GROMACS .gro file of C-alpha atoms in nm:
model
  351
    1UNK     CA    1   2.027   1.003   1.074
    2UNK     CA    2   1.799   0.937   1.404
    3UNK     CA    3   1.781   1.300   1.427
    4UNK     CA    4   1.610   1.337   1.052
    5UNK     CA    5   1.220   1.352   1.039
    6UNK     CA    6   1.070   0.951   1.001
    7UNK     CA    7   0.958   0.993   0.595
    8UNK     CA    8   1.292   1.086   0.540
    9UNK     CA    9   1.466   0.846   0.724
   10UNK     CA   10   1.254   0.557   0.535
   11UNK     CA   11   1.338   0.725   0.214
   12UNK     CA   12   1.718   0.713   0.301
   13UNK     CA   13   1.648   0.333   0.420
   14UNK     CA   14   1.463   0.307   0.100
   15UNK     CA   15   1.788   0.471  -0.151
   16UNK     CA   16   2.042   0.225   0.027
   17UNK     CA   17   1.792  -0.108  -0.014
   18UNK     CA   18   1.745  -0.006  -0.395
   19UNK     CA   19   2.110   0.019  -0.482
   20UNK     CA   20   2.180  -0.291  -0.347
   21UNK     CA   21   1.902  -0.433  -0.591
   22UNK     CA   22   2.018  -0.262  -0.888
   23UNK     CA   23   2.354  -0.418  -0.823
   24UNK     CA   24   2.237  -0.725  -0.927
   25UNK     CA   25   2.045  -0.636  -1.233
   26UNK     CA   26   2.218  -0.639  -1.533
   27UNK     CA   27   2.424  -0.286  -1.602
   28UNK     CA   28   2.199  -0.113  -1.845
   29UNK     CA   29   1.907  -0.095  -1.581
   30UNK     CA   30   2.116   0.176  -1.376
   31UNK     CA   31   1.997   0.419  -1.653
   32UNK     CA   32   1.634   0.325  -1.658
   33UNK     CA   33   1.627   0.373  -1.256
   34UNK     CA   34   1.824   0.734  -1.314
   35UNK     CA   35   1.587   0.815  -1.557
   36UNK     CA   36   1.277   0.768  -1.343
   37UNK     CA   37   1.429   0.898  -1.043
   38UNK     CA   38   1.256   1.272  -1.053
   39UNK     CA   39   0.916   1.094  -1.098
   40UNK     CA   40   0.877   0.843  -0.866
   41UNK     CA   41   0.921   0.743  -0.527
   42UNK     CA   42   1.176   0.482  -0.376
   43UNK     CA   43   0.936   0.272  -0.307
   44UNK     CA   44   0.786   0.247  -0.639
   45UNK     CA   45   1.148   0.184  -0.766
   46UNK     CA   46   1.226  -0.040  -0.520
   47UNK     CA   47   0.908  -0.207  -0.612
   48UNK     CA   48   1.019  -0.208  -1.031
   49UNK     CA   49   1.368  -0.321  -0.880
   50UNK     CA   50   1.224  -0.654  -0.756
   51UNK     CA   51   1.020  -0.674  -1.052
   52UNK     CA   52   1.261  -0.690  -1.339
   53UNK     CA   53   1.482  -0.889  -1.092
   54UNK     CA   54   1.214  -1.120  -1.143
   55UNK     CA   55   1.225  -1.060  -1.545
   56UNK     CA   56   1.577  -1.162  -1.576
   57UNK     CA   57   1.580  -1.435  -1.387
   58UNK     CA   58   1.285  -1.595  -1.616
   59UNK     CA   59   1.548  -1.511  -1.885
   60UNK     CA   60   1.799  -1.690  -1.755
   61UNK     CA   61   1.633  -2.017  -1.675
   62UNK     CA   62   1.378  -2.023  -1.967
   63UNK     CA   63   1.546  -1.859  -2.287
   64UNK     CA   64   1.854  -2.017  -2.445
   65UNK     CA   65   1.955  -1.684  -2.551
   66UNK     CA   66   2.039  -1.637  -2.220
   67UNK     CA   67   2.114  -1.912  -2.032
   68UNK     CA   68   2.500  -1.918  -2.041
   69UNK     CA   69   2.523  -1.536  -1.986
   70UNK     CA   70   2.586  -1.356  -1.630
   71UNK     CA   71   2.373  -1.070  -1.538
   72UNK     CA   72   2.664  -0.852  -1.599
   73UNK     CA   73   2.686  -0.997  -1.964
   74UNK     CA   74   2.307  -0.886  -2.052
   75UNK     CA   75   2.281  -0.641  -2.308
   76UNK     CA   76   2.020  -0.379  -2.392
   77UNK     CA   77   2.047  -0.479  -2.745
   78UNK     CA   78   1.890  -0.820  -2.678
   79UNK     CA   79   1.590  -0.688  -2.539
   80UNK     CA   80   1.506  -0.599  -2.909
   81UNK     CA   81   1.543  -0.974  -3.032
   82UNK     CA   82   1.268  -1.091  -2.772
   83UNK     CA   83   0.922  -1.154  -2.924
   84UNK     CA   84   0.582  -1.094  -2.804
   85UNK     CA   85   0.560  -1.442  -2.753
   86UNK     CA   86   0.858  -1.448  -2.518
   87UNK     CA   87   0.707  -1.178  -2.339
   88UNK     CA   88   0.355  -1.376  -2.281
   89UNK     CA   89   0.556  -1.676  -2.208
   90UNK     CA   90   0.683  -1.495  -1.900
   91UNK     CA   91   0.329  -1.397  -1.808
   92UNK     CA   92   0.236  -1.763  -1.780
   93UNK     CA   93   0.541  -1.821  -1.589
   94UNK     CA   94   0.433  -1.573  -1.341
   95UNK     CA   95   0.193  -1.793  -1.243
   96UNK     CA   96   0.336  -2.012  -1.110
   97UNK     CA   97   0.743  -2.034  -1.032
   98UNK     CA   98   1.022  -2.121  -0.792
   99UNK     CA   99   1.215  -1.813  -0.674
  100UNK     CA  100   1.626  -1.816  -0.604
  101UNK     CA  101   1.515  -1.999  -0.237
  102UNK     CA  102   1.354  -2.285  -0.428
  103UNK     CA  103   1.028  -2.163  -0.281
  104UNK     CA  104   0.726  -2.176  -0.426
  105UNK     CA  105   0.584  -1.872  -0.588
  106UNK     CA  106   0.179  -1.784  -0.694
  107UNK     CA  107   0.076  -1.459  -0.831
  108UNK     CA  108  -0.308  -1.351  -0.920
  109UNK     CA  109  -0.432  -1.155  -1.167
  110UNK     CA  110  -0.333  -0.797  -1.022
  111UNK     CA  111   0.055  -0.949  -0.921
  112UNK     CA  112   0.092  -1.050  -1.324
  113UNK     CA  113  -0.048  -0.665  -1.439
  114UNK     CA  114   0.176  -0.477  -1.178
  115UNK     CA  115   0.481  -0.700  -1.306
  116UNK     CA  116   0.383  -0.664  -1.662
  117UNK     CA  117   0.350  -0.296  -1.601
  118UNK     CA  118   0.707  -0.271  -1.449
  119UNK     CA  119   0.792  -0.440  -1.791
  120UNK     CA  120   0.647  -0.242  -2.014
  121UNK     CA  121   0.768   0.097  -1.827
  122UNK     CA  122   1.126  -0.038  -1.853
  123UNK     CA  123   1.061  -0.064  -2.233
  124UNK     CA  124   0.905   0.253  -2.280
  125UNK     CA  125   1.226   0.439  -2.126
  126UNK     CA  126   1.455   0.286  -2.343
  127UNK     CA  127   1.255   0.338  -2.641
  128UNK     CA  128   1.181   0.679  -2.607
  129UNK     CA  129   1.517   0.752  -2.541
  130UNK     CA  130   1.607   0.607  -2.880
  131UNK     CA  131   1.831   0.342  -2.763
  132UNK     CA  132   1.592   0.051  -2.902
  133UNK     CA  133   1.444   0.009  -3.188
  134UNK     CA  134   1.189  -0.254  -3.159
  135UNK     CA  135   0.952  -0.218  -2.869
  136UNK     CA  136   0.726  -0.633  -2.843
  137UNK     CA  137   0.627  -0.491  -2.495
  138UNK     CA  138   0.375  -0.255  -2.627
  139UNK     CA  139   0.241  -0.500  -2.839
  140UNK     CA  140   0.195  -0.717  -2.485
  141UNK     CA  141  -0.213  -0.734  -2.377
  142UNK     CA  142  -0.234  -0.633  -1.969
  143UNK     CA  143  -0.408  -0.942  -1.845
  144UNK     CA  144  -0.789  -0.911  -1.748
  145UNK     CA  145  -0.873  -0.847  -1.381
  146UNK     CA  146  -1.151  -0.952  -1.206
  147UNK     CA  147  -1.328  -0.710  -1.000
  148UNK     CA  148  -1.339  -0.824  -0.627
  149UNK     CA  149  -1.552  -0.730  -0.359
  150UNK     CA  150  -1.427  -0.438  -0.152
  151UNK     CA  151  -1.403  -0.615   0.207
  152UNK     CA  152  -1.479  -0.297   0.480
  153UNK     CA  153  -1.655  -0.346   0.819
  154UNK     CA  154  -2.000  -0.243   0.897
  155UNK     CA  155  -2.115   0.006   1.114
  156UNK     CA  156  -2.200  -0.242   1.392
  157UNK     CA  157  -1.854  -0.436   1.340
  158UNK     CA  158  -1.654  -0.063   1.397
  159UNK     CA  159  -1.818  -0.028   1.723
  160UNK     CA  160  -1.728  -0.405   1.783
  161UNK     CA  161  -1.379  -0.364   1.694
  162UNK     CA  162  -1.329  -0.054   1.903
  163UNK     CA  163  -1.506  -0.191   2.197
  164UNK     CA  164  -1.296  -0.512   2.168
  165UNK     CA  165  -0.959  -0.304   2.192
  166UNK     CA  166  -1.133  -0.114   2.477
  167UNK     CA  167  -1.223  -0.424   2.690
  168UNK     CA  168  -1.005  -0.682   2.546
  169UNK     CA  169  -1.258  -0.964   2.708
  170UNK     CA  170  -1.205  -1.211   2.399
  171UNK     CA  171  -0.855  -1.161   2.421
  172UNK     CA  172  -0.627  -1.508   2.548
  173UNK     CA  173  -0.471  -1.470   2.844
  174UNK     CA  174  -0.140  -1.412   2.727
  175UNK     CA  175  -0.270  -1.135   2.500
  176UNK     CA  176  -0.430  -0.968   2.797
  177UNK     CA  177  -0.130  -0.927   2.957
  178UNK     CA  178  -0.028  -0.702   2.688
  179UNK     CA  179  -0.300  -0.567   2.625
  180UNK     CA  180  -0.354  -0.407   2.964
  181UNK     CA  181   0.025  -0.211   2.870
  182UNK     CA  182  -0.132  -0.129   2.477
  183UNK     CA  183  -0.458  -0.058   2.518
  184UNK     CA  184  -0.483   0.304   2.466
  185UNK     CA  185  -0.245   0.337   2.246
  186UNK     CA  186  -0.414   0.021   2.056
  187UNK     CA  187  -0.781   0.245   2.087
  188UNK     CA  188  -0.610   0.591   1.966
  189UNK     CA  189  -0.405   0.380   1.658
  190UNK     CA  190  -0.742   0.215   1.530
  191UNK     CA  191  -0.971   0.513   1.607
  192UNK     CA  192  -0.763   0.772   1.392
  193UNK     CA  193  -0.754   0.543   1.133
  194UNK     CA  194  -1.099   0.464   1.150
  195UNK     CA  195  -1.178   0.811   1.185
  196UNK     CA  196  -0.939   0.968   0.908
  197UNK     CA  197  -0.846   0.689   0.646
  198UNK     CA  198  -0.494   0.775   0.698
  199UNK     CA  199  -0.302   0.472   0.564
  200UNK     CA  200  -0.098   0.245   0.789
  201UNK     CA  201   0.281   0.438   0.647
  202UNK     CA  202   0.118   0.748   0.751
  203UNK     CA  203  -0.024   0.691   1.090
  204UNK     CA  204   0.347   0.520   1.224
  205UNK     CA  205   0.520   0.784   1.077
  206UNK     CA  206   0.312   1.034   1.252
  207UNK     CA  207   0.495   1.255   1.553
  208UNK     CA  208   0.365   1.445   1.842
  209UNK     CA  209   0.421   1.764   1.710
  210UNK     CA  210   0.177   1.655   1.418
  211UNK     CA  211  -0.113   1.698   1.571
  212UNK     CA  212  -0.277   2.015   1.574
  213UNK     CA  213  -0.597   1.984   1.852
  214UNK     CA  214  -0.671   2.327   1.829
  215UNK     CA  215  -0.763   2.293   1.480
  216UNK     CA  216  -0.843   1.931   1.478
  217UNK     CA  217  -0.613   1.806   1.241
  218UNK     CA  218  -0.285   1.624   1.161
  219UNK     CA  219  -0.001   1.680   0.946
  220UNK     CA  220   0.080   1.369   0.752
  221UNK     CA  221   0.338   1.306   0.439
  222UNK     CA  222   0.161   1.137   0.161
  223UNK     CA  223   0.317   0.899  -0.090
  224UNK     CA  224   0.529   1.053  -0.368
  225UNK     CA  225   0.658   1.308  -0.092
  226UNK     CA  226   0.329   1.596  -0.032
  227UNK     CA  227   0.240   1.706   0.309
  228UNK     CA  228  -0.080   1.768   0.375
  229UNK     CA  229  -0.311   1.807   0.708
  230UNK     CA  230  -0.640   1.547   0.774
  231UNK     CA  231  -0.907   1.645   0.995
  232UNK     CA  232  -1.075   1.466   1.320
  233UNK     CA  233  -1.370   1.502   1.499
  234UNK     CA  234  -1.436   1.477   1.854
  235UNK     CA  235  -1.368   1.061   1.873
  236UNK     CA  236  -1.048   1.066   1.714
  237UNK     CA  237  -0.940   1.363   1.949
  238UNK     CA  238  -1.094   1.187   2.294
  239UNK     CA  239  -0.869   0.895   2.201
  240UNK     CA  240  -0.550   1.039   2.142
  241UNK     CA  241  -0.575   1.296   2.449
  242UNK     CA  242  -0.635   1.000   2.654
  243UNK     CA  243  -0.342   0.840   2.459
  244UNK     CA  244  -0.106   1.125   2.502
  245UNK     CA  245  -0.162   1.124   2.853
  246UNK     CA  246   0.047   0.817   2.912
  247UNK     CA  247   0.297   0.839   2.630
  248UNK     CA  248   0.446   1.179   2.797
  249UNK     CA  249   0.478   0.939   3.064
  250UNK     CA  250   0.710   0.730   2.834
  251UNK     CA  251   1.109   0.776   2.807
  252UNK     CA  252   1.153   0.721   2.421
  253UNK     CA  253   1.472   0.503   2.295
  254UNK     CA  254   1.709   0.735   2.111
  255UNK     CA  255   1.610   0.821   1.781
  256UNK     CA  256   1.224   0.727   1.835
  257UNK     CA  257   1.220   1.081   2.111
  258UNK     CA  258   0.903   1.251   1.928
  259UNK     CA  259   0.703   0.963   1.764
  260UNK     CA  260   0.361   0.992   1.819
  261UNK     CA  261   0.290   0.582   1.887
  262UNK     CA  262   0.558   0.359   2.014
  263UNK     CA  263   0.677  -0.025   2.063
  264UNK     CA  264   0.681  -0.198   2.374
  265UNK     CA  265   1.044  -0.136   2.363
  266UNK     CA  266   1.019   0.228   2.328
  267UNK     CA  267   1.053   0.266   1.946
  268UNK     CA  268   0.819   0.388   1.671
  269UNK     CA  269   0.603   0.131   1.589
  270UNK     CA  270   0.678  -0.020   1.258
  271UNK     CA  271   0.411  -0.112   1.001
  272UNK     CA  272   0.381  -0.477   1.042
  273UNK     CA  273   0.313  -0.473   1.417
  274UNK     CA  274   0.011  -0.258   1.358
  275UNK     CA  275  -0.066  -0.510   1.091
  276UNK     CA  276  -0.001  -0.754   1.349
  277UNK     CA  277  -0.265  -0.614   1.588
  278UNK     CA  278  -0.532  -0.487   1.347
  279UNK     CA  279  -0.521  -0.855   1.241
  280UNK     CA  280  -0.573  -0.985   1.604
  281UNK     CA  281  -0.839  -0.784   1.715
  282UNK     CA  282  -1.046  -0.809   1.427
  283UNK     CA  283  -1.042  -1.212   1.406
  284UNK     CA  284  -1.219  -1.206   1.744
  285UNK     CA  285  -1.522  -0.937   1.585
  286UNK     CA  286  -1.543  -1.065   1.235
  287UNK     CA  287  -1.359  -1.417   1.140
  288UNK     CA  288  -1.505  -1.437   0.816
  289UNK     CA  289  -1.371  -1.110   0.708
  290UNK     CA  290  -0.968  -1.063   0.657
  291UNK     CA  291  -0.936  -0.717   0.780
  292UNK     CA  292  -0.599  -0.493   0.740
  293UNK     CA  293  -0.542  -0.178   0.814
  294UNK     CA  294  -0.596  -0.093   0.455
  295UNK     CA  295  -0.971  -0.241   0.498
  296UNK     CA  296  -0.997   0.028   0.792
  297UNK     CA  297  -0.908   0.285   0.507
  298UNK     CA  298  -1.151   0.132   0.296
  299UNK     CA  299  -1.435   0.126   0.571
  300UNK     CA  300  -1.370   0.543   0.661
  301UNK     CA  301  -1.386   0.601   0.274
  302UNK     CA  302  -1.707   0.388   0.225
  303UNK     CA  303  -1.878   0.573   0.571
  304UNK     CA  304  -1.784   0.941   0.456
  305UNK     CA  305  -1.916   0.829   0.073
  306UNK     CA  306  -2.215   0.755   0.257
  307UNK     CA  307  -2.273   1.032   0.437
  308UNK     CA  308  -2.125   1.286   0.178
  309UNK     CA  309  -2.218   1.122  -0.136
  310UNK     CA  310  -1.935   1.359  -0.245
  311UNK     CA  311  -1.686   1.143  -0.427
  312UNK     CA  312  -1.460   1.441  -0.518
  313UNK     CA  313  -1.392   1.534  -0.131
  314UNK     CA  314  -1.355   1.115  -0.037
  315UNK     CA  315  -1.075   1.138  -0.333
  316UNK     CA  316  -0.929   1.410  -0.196
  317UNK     CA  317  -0.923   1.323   0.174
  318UNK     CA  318  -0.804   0.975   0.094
  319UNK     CA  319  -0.476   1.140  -0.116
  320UNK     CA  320  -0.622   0.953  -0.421
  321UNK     CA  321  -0.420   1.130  -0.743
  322UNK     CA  322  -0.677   1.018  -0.956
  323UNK     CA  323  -1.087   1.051  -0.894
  324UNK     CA  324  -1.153   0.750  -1.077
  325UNK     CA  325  -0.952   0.522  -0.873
  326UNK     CA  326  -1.178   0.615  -0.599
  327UNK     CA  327  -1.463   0.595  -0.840
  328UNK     CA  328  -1.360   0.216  -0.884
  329UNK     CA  329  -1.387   0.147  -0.557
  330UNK     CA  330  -1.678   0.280  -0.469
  331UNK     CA  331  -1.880   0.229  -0.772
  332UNK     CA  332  -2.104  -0.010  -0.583
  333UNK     CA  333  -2.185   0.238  -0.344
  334UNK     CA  334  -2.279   0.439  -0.641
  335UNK     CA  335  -2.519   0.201  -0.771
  336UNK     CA  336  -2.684   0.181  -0.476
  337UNK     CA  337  -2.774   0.589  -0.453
  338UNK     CA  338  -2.892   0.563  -0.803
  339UNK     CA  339  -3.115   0.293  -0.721
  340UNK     CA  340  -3.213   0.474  -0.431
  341UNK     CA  341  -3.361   0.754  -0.677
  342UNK     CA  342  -3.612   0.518  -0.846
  343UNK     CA  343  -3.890   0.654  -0.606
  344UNK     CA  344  -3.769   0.992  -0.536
  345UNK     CA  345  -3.934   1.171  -0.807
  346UNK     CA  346  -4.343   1.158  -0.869
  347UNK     CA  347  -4.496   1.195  -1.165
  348UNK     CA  348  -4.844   1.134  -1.090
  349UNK     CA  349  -5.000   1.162  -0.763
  350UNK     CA  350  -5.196   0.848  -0.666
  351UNK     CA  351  -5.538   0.895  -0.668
   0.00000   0.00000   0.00000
């Protein structure tokens, strides 16, 4: 498996995490997850997988009809008998709830609606496929979301950030130990996102042989599987050359041979430890704000808005499916160049 290109190694990671979670749902969901196979990714059923675990379990420990039964002893049919006031019941419970570890458990506005959404999907299929009758989670209302602010750094906190993983001076002294053995690969990580909006999945899955400098660009897998290749400019390409330089230098552990950025033990970096450091250096530049790498995806899209005021070509750079979720998150940008056309035109000349 080492030998098999990262996104499909994940995705074979991904297959062998799910089964184990649809093991202990109750038997009927194997069809539902069968059924949406073609359509959707592992992670998105991994994500549904966790989400209906989360279903049954309110079943169990809040609805007498269920309380006695096993998992195993669920059965489709029941689903029917549930009311839409069941179903809202378990939307307050969201709220607020103790999971299998006896640990507290809080979810927000947007947790409820993607849980509720997993709900109503896993309705859907076995409705339109005839084998219910009665469908109470189409008769559920999604719960209303509150708009937040899209956090993204400002053009002065970018230059900030990048000259803080440059010099490191803010740094403790323990974390300028490492940094002196991470810096350039720290500076080439956070430029090309910065300078591409590639997401944080992306930009550790990346390899060596995915980057194209004669033509500027890199070859990146998407979500739901579609390969496509992102452009740099002359930054991004200083600070992976300079990058490069030293990893060639670097004997990769087995199965990590071509990955572009790599551990301190000589692995591909995983996700969270670019999480990790994203979250380090930015806490030095801008406290108040709780930057991710996601928030450095945010920042490139709000810059090349800017600049562009194309929202068609930041959609399609960003690998957004659907214009209007970019539209969403940049309708405040939006605003602003329509306000900005309030003294554009003349329609008298003062005399």
């Amino acid at each position: 498996m080492s030998n098999l290109p990262y996104h499909e190694q994940k995705d074979i990671e991904n297959i062998k995490k799910l089964r184990g979670l649809i093991r202990e749902l109750p038997p009927f969901c194997t069809d539902f997850f069968r059924g949406i196979e073609p359509r959707t990714s592992t992670r998105t059923r991994i994500a549904y997988a966790y989400d209906l675990s989360v279903f049954f379990g309110f079943l169990k420990k809040e609805n007498p009809m269920f309380g006695k039964l096993s998992r195993e002893e669920f059965r489709l049919e029941q689903l029917e008998q549930l009311t839409v006031g069941d179903l809202e019941e378990y939307m307050e419970y969201l709220k607020y709830r103790f999971n299998d570890h006896n640990q507290e458990v809080m979810n927000r506005e947007r947790g409820i609606m993607r849980k509720v959404s997993s709900l109503k999907s896993f309705y859907n299929y076995f409705y339109r496929n005839e084998s219910i009758k009665n469908n109470p989670a189409a008769l559920v209302q999604m719960p209303k979301l509150h708009e937040k602010e899209i956090i993204r750094l400002d053009v002065d906190e970018v230059a900030l950030l990048l000259d803080e993983v440059e010099n490191g001076e803010n740094l403790t002294e323990k974390q300028k130990a490492f940094h002196n053995k991470t810096k350039l690969r720290d500076l080439a990580m956070l430029t090309l996102m910065l300078g591409t909006g590639i997401r944080v999945s992306e930009c550790v899955g990346l390899d060596i042989d995915d980057i194209d400098f004669k033509n500027g660009g890199i070859h990146i897998h998407r979500k739901g599987g579609k390969e496509v290749t992102v452009y740099f400019g002359i930054e991004v390409e200083d600070a992976l050359q300079d990058y490069l330089d030293e990893r060639f230098g670097i004997d990769a552990m087995q199965g990590s041979e071509g990955a572009l950025f790599l551990s301190l033990q000589r692995r591909r970096i995983a996700v969270r430890s670019v999480e990790n450091l994203v979250k380090k250096y930015a806490r030095i530049v801008t406290p108040l704000k709780k930057i991710t790498p996601h928030k450095l995806r945010s920042t490139y899209g709000t810059n090349l808005y800017r600049e562009t005021g194309d929202i068609y070509l930041v959609a399609d750079v960003l690998g957004h499916a659907d214009v209007n979720t970019t539209k969403k998150h940049y309708a405040a940008l939006e605003d602003e160049r329509r306000r900005s056309a309030k003294d554009k035109v003349r329609l008298r000349e003062k005399l």
